[in-house]
Structure formats: structure tokens, C-alpha cells
PDB file of C-alpha atoms in Angstrom:
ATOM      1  CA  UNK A   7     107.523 111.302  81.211  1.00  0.00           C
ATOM      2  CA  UNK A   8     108.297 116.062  84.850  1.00  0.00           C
ATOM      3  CA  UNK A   9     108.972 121.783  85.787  1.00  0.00           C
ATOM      4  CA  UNK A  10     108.662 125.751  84.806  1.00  0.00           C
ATOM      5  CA  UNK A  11     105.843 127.452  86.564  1.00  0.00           C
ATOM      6  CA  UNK A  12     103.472 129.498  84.095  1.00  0.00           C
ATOM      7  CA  UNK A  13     101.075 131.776  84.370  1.00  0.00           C
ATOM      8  CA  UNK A  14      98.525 130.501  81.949  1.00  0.00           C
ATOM      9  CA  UNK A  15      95.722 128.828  82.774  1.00  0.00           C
ATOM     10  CA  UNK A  16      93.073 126.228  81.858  1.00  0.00           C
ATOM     11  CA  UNK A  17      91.288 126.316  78.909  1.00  0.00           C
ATOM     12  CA  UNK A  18      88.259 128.743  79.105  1.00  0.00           C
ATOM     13  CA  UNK A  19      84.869 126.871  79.455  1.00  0.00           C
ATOM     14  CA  UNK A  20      81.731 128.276  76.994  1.00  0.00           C
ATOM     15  CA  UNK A  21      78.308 126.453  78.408  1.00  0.00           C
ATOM     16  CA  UNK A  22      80.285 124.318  80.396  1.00  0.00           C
ATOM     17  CA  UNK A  23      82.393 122.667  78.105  1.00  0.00           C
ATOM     18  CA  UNK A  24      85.989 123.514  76.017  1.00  0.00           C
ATOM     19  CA  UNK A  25      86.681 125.867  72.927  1.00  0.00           C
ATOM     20  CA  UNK A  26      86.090 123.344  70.282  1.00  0.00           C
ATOM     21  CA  UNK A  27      89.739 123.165  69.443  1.00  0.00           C
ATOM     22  CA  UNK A  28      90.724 121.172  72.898  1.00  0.00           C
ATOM     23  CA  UNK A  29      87.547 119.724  72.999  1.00  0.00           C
ATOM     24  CA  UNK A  30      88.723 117.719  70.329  1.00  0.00           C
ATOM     25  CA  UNK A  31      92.104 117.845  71.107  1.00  0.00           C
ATOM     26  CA  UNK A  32      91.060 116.186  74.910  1.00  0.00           C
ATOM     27  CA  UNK A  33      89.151 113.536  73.214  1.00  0.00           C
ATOM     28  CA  UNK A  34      92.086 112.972  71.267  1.00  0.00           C
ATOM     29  CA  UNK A  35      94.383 112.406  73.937  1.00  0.00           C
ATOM     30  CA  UNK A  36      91.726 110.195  75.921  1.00  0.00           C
ATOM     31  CA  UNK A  37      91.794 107.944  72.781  1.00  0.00           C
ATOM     32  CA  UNK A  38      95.823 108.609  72.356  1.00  0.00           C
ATOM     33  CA  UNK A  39      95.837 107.203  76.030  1.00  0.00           C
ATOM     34  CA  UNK A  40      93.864 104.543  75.500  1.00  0.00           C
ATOM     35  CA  UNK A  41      96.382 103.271  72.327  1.00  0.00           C
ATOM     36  CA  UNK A  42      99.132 103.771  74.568  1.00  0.00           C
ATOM     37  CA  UNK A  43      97.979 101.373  77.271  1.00  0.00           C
ATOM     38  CA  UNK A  44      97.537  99.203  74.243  1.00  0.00           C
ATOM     39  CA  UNK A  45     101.217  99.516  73.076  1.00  0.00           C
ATOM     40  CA  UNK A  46     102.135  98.548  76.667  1.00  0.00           C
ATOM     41  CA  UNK A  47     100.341  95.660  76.766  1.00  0.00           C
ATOM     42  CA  UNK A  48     102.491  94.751  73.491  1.00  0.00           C
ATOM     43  CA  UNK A  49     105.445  95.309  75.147  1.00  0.00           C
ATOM     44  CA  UNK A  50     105.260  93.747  77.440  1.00  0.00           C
ATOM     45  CA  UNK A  51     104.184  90.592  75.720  1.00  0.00           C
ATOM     46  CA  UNK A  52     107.001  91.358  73.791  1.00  0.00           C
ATOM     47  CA  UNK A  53     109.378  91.442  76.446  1.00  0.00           C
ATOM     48  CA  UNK A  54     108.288  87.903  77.669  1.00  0.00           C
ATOM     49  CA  UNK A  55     110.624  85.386  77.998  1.00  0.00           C
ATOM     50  CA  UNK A  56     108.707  82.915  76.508  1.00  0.00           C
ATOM     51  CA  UNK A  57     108.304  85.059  73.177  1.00  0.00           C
ATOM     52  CA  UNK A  58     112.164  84.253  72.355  1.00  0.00           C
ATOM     53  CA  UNK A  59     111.247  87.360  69.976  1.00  0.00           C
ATOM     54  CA  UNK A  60     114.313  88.394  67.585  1.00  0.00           C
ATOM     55  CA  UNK A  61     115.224  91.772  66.786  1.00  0.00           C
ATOM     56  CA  UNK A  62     113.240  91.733  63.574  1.00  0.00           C
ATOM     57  CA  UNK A  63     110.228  90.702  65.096  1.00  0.00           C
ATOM     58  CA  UNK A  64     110.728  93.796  67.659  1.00  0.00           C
ATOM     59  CA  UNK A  65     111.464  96.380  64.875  1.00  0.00           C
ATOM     60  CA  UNK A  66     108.160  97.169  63.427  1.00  0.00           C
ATOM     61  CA  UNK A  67     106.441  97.325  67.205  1.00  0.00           C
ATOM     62  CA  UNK A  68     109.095  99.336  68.416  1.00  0.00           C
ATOM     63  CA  UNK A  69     108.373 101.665  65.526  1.00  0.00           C
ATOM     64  CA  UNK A  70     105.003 101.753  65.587  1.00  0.00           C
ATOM     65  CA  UNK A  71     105.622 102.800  69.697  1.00  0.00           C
ATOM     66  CA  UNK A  72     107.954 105.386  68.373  1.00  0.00           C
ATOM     67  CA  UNK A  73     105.315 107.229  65.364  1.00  0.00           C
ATOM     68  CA  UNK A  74     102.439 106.994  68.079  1.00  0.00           C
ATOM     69  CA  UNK A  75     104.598 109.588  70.345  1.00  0.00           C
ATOM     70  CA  UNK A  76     105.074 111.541  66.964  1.00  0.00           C
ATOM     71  CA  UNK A  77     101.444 111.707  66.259  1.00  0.00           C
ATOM     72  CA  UNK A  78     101.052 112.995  69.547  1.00  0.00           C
ATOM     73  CA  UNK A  79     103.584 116.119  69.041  1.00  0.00           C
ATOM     74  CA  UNK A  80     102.170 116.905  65.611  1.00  0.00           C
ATOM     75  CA  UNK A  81      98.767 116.960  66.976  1.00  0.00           C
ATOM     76  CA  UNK A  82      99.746 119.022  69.644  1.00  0.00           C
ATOM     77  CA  UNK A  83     101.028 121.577  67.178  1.00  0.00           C
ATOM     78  CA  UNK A  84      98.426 121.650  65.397  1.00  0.00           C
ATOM     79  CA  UNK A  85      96.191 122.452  68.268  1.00  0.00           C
ATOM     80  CA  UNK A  86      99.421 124.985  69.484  1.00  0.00           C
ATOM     81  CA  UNK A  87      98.699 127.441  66.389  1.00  0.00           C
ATOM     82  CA  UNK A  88      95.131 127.959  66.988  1.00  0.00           C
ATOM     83  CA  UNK A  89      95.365 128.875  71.003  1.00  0.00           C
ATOM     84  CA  UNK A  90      99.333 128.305  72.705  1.00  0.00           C
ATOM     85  CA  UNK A  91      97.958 128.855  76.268  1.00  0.00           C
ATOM     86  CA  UNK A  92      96.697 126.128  77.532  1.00  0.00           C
ATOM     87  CA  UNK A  93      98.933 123.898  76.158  1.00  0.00           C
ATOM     88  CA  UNK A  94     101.293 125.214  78.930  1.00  0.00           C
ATOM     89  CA  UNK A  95      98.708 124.152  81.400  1.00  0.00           C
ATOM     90  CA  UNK A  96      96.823 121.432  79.897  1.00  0.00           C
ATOM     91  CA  UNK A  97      92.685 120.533  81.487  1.00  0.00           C
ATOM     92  CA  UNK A  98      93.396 117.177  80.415  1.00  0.00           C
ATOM     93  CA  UNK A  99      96.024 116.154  82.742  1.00  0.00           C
ATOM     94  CA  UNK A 100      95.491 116.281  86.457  1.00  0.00           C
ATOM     95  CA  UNK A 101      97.112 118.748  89.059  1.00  0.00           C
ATOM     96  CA  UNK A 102      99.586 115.982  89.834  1.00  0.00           C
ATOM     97  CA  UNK A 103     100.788 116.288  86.071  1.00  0.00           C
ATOM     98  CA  UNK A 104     100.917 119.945  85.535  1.00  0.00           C
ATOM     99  CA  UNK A 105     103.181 120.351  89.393  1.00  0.00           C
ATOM    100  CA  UNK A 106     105.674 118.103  87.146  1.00  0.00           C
ATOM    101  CA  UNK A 107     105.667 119.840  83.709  1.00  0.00           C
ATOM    102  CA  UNK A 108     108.279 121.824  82.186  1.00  0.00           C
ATOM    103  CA  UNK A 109     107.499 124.070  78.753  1.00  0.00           C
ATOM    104  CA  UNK A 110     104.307 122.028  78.655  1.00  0.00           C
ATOM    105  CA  UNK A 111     105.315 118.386  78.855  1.00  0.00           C
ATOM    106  CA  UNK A 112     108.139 116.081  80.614  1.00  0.00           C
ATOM    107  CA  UNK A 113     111.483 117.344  81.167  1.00  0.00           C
ATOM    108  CA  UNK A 114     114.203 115.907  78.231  1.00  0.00           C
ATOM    109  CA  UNK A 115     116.866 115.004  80.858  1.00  0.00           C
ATOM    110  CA  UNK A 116     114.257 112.900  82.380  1.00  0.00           C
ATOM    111  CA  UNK A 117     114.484 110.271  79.883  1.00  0.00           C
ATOM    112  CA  UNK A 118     117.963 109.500  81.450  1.00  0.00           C
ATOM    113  CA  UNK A 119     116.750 109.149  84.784  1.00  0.00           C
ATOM    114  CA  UNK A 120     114.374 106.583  83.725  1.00  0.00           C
ATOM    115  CA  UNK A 121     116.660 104.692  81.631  1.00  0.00           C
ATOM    116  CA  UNK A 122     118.832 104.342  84.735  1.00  0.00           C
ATOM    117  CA  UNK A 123     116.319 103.958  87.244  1.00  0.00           C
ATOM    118  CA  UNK A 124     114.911 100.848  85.021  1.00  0.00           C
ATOM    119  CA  UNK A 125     118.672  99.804  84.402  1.00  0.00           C
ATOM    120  CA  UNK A 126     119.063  99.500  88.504  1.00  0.00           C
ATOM    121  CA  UNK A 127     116.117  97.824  88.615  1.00  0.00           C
ATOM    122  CA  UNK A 128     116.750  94.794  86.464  1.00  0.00           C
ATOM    123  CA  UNK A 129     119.843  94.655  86.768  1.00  0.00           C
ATOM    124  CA  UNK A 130     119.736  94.025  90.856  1.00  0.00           C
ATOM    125  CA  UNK A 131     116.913  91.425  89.613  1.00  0.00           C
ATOM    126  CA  UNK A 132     119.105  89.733  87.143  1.00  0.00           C
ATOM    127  CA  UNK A 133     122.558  90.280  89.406  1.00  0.00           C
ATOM    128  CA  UNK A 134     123.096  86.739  90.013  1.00  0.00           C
ATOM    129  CA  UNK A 135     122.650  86.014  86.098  1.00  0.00           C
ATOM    130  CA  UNK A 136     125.057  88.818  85.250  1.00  0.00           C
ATOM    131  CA  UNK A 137     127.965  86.928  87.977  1.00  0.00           C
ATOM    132  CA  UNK A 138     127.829  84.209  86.389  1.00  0.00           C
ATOM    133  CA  UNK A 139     128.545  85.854  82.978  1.00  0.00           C
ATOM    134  CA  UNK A 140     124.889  85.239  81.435  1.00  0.00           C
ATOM    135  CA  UNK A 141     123.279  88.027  79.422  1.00  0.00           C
ATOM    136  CA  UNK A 142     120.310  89.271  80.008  1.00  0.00           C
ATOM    137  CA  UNK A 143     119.329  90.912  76.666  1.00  0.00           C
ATOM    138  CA  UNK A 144     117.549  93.794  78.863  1.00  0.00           C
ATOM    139  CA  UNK A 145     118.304  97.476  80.677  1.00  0.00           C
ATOM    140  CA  UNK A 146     120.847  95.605  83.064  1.00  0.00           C
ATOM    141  CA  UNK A 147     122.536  94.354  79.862  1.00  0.00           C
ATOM    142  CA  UNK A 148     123.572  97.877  78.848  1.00  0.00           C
ATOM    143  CA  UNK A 149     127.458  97.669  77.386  1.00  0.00           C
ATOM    144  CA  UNK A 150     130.113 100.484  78.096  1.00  0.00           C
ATOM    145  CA  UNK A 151     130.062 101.696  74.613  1.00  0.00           C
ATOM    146  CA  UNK A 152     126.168 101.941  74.779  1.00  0.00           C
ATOM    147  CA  UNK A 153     127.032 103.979  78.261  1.00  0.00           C
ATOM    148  CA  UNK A 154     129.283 106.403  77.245  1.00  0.00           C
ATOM    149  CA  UNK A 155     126.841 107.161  73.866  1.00  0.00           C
ATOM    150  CA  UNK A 156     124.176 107.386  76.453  1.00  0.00           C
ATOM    151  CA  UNK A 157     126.202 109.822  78.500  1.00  0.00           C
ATOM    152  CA  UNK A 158     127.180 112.000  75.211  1.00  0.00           C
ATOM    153  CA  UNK A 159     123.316 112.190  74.545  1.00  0.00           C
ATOM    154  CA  UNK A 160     122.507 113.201  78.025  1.00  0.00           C
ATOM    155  CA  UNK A 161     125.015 115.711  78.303  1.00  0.00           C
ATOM    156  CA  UNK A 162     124.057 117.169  74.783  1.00  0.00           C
ATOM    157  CA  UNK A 163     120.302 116.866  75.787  1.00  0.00           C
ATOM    158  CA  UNK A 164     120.641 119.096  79.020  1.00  0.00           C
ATOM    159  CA  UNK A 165     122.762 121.794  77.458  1.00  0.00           C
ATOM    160  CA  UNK A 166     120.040 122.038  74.819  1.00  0.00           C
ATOM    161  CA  UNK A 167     117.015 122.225  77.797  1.00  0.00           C
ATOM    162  CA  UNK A 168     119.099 124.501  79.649  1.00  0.00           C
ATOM    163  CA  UNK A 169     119.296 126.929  76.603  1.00  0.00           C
ATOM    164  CA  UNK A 170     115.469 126.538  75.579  1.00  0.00           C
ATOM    165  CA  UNK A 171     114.850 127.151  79.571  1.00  0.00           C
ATOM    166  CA  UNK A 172     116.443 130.438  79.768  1.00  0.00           C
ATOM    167  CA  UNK A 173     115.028 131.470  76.446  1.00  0.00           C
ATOM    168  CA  UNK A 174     111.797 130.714  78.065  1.00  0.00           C
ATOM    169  CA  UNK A 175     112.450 132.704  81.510  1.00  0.00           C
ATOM    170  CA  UNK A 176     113.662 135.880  79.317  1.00  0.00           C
ATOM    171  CA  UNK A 177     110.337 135.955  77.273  1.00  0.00           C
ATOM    172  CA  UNK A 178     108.310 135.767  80.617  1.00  0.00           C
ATOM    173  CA  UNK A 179     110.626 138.606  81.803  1.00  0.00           C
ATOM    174  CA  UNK A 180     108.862 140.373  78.648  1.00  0.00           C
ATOM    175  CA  UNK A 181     105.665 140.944  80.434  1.00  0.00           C
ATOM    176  CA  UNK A 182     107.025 143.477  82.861  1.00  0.00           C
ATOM    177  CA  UNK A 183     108.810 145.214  79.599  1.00  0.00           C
ATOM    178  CA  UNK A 184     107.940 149.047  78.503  1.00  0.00           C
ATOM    179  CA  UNK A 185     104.952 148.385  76.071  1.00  0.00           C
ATOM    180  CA  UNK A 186     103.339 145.901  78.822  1.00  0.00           C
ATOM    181  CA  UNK A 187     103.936 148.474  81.521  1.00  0.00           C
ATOM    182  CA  UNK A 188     102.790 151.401  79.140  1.00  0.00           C
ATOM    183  CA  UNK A 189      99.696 149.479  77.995  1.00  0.00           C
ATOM    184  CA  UNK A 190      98.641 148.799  81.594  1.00  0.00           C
ATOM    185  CA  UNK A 191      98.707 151.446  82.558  1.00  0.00           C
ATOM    186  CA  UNK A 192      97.425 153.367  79.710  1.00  0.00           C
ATOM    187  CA  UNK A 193      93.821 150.841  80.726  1.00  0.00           C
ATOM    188  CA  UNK A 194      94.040 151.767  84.091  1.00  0.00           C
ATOM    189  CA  UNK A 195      94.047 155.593  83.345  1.00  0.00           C
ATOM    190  CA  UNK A 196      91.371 155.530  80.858  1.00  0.00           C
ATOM    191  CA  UNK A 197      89.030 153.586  82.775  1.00  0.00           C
ATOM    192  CA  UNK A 198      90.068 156.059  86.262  1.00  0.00           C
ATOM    193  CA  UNK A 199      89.378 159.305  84.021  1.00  0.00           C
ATOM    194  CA  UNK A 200      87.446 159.035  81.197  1.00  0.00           C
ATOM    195  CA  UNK A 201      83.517 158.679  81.774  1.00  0.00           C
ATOM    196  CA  UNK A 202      81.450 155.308  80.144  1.00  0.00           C
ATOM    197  CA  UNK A 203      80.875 157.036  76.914  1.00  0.00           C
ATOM    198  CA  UNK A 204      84.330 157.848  76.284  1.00  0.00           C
ATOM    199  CA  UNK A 205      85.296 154.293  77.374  1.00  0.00           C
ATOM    200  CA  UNK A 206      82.755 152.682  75.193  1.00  0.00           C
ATOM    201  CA  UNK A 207      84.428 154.756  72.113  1.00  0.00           C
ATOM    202  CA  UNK A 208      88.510 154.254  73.106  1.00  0.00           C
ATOM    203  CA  UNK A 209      87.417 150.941  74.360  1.00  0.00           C
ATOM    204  CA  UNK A 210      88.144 148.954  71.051  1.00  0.00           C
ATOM    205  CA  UNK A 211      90.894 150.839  69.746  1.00  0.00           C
ATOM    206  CA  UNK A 212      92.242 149.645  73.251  1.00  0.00           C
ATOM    207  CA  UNK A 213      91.238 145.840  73.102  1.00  0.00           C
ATOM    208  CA  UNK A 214      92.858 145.768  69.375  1.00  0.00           C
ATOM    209  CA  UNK A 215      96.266 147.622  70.928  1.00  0.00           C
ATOM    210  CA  UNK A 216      96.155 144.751  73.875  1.00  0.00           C
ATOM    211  CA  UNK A 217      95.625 141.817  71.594  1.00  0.00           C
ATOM    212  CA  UNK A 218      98.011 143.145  69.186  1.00  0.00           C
ATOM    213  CA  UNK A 219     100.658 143.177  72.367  1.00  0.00           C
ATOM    214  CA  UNK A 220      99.649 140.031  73.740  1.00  0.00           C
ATOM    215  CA  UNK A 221      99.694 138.420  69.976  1.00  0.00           C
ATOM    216  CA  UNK A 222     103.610 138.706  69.927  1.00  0.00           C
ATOM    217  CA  UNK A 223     103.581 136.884  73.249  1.00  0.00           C
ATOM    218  CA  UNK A 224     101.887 134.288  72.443  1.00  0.00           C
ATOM    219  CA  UNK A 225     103.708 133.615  69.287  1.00  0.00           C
ATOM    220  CA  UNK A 226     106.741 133.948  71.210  1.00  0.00           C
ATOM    221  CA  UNK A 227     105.748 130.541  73.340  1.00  0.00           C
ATOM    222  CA  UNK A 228     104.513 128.906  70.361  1.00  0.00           C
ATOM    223  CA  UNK A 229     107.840 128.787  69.121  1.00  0.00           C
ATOM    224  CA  UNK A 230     109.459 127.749  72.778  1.00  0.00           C
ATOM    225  CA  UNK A 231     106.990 125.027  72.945  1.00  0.00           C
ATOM    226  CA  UNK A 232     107.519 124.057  69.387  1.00  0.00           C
ATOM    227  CA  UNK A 233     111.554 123.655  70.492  1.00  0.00           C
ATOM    228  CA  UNK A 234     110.769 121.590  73.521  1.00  0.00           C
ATOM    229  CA  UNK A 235     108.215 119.207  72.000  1.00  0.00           C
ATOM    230  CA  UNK A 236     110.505 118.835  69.084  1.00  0.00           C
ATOM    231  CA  UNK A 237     113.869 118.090  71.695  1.00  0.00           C
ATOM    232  CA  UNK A 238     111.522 115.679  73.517  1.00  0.00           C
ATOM    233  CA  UNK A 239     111.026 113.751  70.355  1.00  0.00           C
ATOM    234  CA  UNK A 240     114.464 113.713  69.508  1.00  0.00           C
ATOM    235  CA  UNK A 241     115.737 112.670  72.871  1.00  0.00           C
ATOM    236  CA  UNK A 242     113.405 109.791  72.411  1.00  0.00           C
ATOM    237  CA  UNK A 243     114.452 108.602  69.224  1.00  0.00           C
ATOM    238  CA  UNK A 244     118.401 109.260  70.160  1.00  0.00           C
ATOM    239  CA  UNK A 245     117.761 106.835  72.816  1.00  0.00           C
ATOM    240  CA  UNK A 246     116.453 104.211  70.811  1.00  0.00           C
ATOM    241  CA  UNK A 247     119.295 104.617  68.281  1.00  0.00           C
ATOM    242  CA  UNK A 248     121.807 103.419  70.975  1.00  0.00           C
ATOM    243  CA  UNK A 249     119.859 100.791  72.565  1.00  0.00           C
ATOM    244  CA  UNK A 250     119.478  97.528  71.066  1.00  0.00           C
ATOM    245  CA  UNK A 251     115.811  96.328  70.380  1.00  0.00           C
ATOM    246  CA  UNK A 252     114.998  94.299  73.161  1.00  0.00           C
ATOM    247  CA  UNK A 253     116.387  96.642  75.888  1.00  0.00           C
ATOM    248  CA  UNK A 254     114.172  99.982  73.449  1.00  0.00           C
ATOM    249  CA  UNK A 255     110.847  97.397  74.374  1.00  0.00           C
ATOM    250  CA  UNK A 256     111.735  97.609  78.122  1.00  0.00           C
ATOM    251  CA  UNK A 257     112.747 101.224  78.046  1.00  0.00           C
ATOM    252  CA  UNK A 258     109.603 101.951  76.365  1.00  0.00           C
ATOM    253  CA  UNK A 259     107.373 100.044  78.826  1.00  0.00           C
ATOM    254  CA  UNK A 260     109.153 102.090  81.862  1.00  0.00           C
ATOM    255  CA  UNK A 261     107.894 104.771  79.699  1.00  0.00           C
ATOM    256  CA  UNK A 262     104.662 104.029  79.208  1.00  0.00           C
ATOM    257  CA  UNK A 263     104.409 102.566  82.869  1.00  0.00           C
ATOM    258  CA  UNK A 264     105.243 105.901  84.084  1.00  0.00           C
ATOM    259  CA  UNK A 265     103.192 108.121  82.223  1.00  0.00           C
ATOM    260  CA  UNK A 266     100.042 105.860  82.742  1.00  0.00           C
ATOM    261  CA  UNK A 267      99.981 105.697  86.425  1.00  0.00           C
ATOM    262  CA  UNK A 268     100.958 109.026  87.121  1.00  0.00           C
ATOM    263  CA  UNK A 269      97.823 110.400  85.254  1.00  0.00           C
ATOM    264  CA  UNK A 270      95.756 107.445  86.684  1.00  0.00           C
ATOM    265  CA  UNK A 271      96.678 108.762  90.278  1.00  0.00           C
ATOM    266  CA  UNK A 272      96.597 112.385  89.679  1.00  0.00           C
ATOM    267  CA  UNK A 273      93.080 111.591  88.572  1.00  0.00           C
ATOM    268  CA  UNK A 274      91.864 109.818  91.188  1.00  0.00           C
ATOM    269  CA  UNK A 275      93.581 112.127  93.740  1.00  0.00           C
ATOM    270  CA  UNK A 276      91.323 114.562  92.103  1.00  0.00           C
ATOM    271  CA  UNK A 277      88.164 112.749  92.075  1.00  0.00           C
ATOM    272  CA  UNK A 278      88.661 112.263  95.940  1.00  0.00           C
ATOM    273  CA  UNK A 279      89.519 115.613  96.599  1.00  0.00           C
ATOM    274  CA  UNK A 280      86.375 116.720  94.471  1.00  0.00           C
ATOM    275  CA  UNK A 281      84.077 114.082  96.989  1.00  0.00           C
ATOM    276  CA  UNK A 282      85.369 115.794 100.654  1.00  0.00           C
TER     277      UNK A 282
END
């Protein structure tokens, strides 16, 4: 699924290639891609028709949908503990991607926006169905209880990302704080002052004092990511609570649909960019 502007950047490259931690961690999601355009393959099948498929049938694929998103967020914490930075600006999405992050990944509320915009869609598809008092059993089918749980969830869901997004702007306020400010400075007048011997001898006292400072940082957005991975989980699994199975396989193909071709094109807008 789109966005707070950071300061971090990509990954640092050693010999032309990634720290081995998101080395792995891009292979990863290359093959974590790959199983995802798998799933919507399923789903789609799924979703056919022709299937006739019950709601026990859908269950366990709707599931097995569901823990592949949760292998992705517990994978991505893993890798989050050794090195938070570049999680918040991630070398294997595409420019296109990161303009459309927030806290490192889509935007909660957007789920809703989705669900709606796929709702629209079928049901102007399936409008002369619905007049005539036929169901459709998809996103155009969606009942006004399911509505007004969908509308609880939503509202609940953007309180929540507006309180993780301020907690997020304060700690980036925390670079410009006294110790930052004192420790910059305190560089700047040792290196303007003090000759290369005396450098060389202050100069890892100094490096220990920075990455001591920067250390409580970092943790810092560890934990903010941690709280926006773990509400974009929830808001996922929320919304497949209140929607019946059939209409959670269409959801989760919008989903997947989305997500897919926006990293296909952001790729490819790069590769062409990269050739002029």
C-alpha cells in the first residue's frame, strides 16, 4: 500500500554492494515479491466466478495471504535492530515508492481508500445486478453494518497514525536539541583549533561521544517504526475481521495489485531514467 520526509538515506555500499544485513534482507524481499505475485494469482483464481468457492475453501488462502504480510513485518524487525536507517528509506524500492512512504511503509488510513476505491469500482460494474436486488458476494456487496464497523476502524486507525506521526515529528525536532547543538559544535571547534595531533588523540573520545548521541536516536525510530509496522498489520487484519471471505480475496487482490505495479513502474521509470 503511501508520506513523512526523512533524512536518512540509502543503505551504505562496501565494494559495491550492501552491508550484509540488507543484502539479505533485499534478496528477501525480491523473493517476498515474487510469493506475493503468487498469492495474487490465487486470488484471483479464487475470485473467479466459475470457482463457486465457499467460505471454507477461502479461509486457509486468505490466511496464508494474511501470515505472508506478517512474515514480512517480523523480518523487517529483525533487520530494524541491527541498522533502523535505511529502513526509513529503503534501496529496494524505487524513488516512486519512497515519494509515497510514511514511517517507512504505506500509510494505515490508506487501506480505507483502497477498500472504497475497489468498492466504487465493482460496484458501478455490478450496478445493474445490485437494481435488480442480486448479490454480488464482492466489494460492491458491502452491508451497512459492515460500513459503519468499517468507519469505526477508520476513524480509530487515523487517530492512532496521527498520534504515532507527531511522536515521530517531535523526535526529529530532537536533532536541533542542546546535546546535538553542543556536540556540533564542540567537532567544529576542535577540528578549527586544535592541530592534527591533538585531533588524532580527542578524535575517538569524540566519535564514541557522537555515536553514543546518535545511538539514542536511532533507538528512538526503532521504536516509531516498530509502532507503525505493527498498526499497519493490525489495520490489515481489522479489515479482514469485518469483511466476509469472498469480498477479504478481492480486497486483498486490490492490495496486492497495487503494491505490484507501483514498484514495477517505479522501477522501470528508473531504469529509463538511468539509460538518458
Amino acid at each position: 500500500m503511501a508520506a513523512a520526509t526523512t533524512s536518512t538515506t540509502k543503505p551504505t555500499r562496501r565494494n559495491g554492494s550492501f552491508p550484509p544485513e540488507f543484502e539479505s534482507f533485499h534478496k528477501f524481499f525480491e523473493c517476498w515479491l515474487a510469493e506475493q505475485n503468487q498469492h495474487l494469482h490465487d486470488l484471483i483464481s479464487a475470485s473467479s466466478p466459475a470457482r463457486d468457492a465457499n467460505d471454507q475453501a477461502l479461509r486457509p488462502l486468505i490466511d496464508r495471504v494474511f501470515r505472508h504480510y506478517d512474515h514480512y513485518y517480523k523480518a523487517k524487525s529483525r533487520c530494524t535492530k541491527q541498522n533502523v536507517l535505511p529502513m526509513f528509506s529503503p534501496a529496494w524500492r524505487s524513488s516512486l515508492e519512497d515519494a509515497f512512504l510514511w514511517i517507512g511503509g504505506w500509510h494505515p488510513s490508506m487501506a480505507f481508500h483502497l477498500l472504497y476505491s475497489k468498492s466504487g469500482f465493482q460496484l458501478e460494474a455490478h450496478l445493474a445486478e445490485l437494481l435488480r436486488g442480486l448479490t454480488t458476494g464482492d466489494l460492491a456487496d458491502l452491508c451497512p453494518s459492515q460500513l459503519a464497523l468499517i468507519d469505526d476502524l477508520q476513524r480509530s486507525t487515523i487517530r492512532e497514525e496521527k498520534a504515532i506521526t507527531e511522536k515521530f515529528a517531535k523526535h526529529q525536532e530532537m536533532v536541533a536539541n542542546v546535546s546535538m547543538v553542543e556536540l556540533s559544535h564542540a567537532v567544529t571547534e576542535m577540528n578549527r583549533t586544535a592541530g592534527r595531533q591533538a585531533v588524532a588523540e580527542n578524535e575517538t573520545a569524540m566519535e564514541e561521544e557522537v555515536e553514543s548521541t546518535l545511538a539514542a536516536k536511532e533507538k528512538g525510530l526503532e521504536e516509531i517504526l516498530q509502532m507503525a509496522d505493527d498498526l499497519r498489520l493490525i489495520t490489515l487484519k481489522e479489515i479482514l475481521n469485518i469483511l466476509c471471505p469472498m469480498q477479504s480475496v478481492h480486497f486483498l487482490i486490490a492490495a496486492a495489485e497495487l503494491h505490484l505495479r507501483i514498484h514495477e513502474w517505479g522501477k522501470k521509470k528508473e531504469e529509463a531514467q538511468a539509460q538518458t
